[in-house]
XYZ file of C-alpha atoms in Angstrom:
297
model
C -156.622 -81.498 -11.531
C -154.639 -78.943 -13.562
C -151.000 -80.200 -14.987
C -148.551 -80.609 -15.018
C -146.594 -77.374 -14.045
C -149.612 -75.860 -12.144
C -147.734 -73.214 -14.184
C -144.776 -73.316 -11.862
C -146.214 -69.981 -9.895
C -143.541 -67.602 -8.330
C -144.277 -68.049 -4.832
C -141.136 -67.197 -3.823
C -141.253 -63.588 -4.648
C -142.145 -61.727 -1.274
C -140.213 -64.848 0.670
C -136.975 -65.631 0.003
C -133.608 -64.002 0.067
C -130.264 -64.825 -1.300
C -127.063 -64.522 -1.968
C -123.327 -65.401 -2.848
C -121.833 -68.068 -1.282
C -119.131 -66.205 0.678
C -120.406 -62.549 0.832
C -123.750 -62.377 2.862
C -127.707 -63.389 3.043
C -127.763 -65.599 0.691
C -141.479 -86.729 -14.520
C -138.546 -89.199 -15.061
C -140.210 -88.617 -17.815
C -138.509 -89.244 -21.181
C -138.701 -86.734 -24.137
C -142.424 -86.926 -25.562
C -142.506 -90.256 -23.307
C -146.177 -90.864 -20.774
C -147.523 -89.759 -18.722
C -147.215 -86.442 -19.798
C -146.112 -86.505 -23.075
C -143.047 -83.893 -23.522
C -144.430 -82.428 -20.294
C -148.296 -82.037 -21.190
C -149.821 -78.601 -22.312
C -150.696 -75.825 -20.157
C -154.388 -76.121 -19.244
C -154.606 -79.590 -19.888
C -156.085 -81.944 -17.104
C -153.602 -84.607 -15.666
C -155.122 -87.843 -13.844
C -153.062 -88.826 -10.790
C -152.744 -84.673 -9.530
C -153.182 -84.884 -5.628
C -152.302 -80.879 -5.197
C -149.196 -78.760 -4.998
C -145.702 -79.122 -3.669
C -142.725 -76.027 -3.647
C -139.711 -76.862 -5.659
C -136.126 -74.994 -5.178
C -133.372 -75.133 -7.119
C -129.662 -74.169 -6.455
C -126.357 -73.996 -8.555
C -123.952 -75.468 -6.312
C -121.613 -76.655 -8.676
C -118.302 -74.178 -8.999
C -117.299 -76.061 -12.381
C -121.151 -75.855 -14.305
C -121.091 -71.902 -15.051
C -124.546 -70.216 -15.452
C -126.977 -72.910 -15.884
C -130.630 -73.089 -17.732
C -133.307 -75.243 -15.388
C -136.664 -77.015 -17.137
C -138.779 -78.899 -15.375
C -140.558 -81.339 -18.034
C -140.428 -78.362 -20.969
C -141.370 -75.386 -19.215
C -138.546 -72.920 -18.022
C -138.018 -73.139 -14.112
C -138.727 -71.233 -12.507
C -142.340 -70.267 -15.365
C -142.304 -66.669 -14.493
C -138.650 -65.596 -14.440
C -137.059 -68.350 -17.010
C -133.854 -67.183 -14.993
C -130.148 -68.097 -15.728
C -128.821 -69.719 -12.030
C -125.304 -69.022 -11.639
C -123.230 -70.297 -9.515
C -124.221 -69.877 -5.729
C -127.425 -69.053 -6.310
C -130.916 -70.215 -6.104
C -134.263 -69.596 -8.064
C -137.761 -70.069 -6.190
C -139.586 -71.599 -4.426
C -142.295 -72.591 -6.687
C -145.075 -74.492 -6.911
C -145.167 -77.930 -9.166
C -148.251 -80.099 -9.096
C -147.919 -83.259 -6.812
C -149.093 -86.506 -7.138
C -147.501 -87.488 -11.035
C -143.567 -87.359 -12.071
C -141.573 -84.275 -13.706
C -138.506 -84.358 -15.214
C -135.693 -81.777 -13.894
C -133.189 -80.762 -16.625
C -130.469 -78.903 -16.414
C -128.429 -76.998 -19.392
C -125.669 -74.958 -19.506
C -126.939 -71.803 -19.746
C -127.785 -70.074 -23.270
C -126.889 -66.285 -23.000
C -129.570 -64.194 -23.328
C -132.582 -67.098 -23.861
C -132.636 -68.633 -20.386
C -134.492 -71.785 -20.849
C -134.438 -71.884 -24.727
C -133.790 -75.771 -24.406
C -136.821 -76.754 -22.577
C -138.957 -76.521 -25.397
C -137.025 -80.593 -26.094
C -135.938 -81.472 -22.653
C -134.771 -83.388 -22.086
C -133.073 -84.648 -24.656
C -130.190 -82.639 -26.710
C -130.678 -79.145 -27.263
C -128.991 -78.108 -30.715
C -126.641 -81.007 -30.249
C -125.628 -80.670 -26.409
C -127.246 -82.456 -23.978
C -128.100 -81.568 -20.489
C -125.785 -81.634 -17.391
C -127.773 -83.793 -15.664
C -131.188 -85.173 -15.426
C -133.259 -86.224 -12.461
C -137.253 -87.166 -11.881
C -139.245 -85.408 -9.537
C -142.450 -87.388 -7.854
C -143.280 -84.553 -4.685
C -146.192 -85.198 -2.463
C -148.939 -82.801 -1.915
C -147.632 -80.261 0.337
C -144.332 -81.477 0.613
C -140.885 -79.058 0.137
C -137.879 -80.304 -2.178
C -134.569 -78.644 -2.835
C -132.830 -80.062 -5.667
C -128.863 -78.739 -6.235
C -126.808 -79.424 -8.805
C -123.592 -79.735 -6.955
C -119.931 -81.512 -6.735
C -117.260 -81.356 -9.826
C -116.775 -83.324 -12.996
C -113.092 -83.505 -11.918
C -114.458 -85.537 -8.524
C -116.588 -87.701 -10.109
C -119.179 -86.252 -7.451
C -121.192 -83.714 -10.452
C -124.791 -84.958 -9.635
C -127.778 -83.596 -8.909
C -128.674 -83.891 -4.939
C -132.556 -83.550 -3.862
C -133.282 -82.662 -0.180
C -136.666 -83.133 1.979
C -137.745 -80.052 3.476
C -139.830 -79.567 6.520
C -142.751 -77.767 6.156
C -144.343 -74.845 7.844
C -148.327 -76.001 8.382
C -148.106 -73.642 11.849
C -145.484 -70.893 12.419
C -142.226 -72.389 14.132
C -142.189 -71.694 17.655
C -138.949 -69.776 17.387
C -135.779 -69.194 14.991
C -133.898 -72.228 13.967
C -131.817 -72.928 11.432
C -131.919 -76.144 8.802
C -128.258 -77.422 7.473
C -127.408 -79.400 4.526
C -124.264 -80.667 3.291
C -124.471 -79.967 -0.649
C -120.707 -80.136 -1.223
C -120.114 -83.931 -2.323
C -116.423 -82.915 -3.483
C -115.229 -81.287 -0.180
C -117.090 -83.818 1.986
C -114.841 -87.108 0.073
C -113.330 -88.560 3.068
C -114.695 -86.341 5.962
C -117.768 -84.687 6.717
C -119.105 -80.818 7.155
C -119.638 -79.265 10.629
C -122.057 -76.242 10.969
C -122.549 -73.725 13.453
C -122.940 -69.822 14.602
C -120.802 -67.086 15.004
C -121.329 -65.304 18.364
C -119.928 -61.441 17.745
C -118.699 -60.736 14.117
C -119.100 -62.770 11.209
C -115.514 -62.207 9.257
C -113.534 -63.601 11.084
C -116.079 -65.673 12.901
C -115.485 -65.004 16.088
C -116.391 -67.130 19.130
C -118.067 -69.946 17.342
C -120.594 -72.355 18.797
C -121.346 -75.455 17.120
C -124.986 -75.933 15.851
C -126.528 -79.122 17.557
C -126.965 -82.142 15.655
C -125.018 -80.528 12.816
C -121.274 -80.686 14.070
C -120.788 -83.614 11.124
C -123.258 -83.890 8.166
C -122.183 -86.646 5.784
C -121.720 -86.197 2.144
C -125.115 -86.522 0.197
C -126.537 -89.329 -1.178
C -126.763 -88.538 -5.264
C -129.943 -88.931 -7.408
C -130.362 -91.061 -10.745
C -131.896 -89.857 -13.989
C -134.387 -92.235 -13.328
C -135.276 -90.846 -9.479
C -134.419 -88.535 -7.075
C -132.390 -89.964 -4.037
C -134.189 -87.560 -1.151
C -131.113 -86.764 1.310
C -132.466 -85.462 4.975
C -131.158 -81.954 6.340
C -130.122 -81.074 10.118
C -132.873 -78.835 11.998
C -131.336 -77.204 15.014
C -133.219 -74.516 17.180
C -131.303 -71.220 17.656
C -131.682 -69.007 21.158
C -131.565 -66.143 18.915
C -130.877 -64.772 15.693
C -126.780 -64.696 15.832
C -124.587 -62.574 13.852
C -123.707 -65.020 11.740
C -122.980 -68.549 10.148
C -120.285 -70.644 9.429
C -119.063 -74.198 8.030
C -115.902 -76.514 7.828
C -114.775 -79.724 8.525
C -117.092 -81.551 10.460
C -115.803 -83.242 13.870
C -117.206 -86.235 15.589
C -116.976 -84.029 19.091
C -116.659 -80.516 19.749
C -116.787 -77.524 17.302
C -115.826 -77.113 14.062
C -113.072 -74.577 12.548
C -114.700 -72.397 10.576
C -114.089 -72.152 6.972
C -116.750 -70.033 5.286
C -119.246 -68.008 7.417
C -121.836 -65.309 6.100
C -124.101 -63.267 7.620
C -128.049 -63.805 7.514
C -130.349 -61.108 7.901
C -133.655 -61.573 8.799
C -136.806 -61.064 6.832
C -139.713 -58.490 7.791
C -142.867 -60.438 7.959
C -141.340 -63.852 8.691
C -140.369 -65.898 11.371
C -136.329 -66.742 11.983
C -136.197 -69.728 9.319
C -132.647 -70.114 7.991
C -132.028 -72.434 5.632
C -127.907 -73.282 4.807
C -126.317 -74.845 2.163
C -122.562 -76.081 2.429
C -121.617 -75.776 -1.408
C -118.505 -76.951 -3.060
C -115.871 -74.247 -3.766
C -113.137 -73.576 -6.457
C -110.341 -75.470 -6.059
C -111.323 -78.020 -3.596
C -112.949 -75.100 -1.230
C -116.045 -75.261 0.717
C -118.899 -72.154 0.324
C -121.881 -71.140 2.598
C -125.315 -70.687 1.356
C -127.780 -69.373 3.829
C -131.583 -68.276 2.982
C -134.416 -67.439 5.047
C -137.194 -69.560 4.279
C -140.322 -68.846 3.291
C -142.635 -70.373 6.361
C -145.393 -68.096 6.134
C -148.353 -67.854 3.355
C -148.082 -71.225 1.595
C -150.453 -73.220 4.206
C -147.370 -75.673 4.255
């Protein structure tokens, strides 16, 4: 099987949409360590490979700035080698399954996005990276990882999520929450749900079911990632927006930030939203549309 990157391909290009947080659609492997060696060579053959799994990455951390992302020394994501700034996300793309990558991630380097991956991840001209996790996917498995929480909380960490995946269309729109926002979510939970008429305010809002109160994530180590679990809830329809706050234990929650999602031609209702951690002790809204069709996955 190919390795280790299976060159990282752009997948993500006719897929996904994003955007900022409050405005609309939104191995381990040690430096030159085995398996791979400083993250193997492109074309070389890697024993273990079972196939491919689609990576994502968000900045969700409001203190971090524009950050660089290398997964074992190749730029993430291989085609773009784009600086992530904050509330944003780069791919999906696809990593080979099956053997461990590392996931570094740098402040950003103006102007030579992903300079430092050429020795991640160890110190790049002296500074090393934010934080480090490994990556083991399975073959055609889905993983979000999001750097996310503050310094100042203790709670800066990168936080890896399970996806579902998309082997058949979905049988109708629904939308996927996850709480990413470890600093806002010390001592209570977020609550997710729809906004019925207009978006800002949200007006009339209906709590999402099964995603009233998502708990705070679970970090990951250098050493692992720590997978956390997100809430799937089916929608009737597509509404005219989303929103999240405090969670509550019964009821609905008060909104705090709430965005507007619009659909993608060509793909099914698929929303996925990311509670992200805010300046100043805030919360933010993430919301994509995933990518469900033309990965076999």
């Amino acid at each position: 099987m190919r390795s280790p990157l299976a060159r990282l391909t752009a997948l993500g290009a006719f897929a996904v949409t994003v955007a900022a947080c409050s405005g609309g659609n939104g191995t381990s492997l040690p430096f030159a360590g085995p398996p791979n060696n400083a993250g193997g060579n492109n074309g070389s053959f890697q024993s273990g490979v079972t196939g491919t799994a689609l990576l994502r990455f968000i900045q969700g951390s409001p203190d971090s700035g524009t950050v660089d992302v290398c997964v074992d020394n190749q730029p993430f994501p291989l085609s773009v080698q784009a600086a992530v700034a904050y509330g944003r996300a780069v791919g999906p793309s696809a990593v080979t399954s099956g053997i461990a990558h590392t996931l570094a991630v740098y402040a950003g380097v103006t102007g030579s996005p992903g300079v430092e991956c050429s020795t991640a991840p160890a110190a790049f001209n002296g500074v090393l990276p934010i934080k480090v996790t490994t990556l083991s996917p399975l073959a055609s498995s889905r993983l979000t990882v999001v750097l996310g929480g503050t310094a100042a909380s203790g709670t800066l960490a990168l936080y890896a999520f399970t996806e579902p995946t998309f082997p058949n269309a979905p049988g109708g729109p629904e939308a996927i929450s996850h709480n990413a926002a470890p600093a806002f979510s010390t001592g209570k939970t977020v609550g997710f749900g729809t906004c019925t008429t207009t978006v800002t305010p949200c007006v009339s809002p209906v709590a999402l079911t099964g995603a009233q109160s998502v708990a705070a994530p679970k970090p990951s180590a250098a050493t692992a990632t720590a997978p956390n679990t997100p809430v799937i809830s089916a929608l009737a329809a597509v509404p005219a927006g989303f929103y999240d706050g405090i969670g509550v234990t019964a009821g609905t929650p008060v909104p705090i930030t709430s965005i507007s999602v619009l659909p993608l031609a060509g793909q099914p209702y698929v929303v996925q939203l990311y509670a992200l951690d805010g300046p100043a002790g805030g919360l933010n809204l993430l919301g994509i549309v995933e990518s469900t069709l033309g990965f076999g996955f």
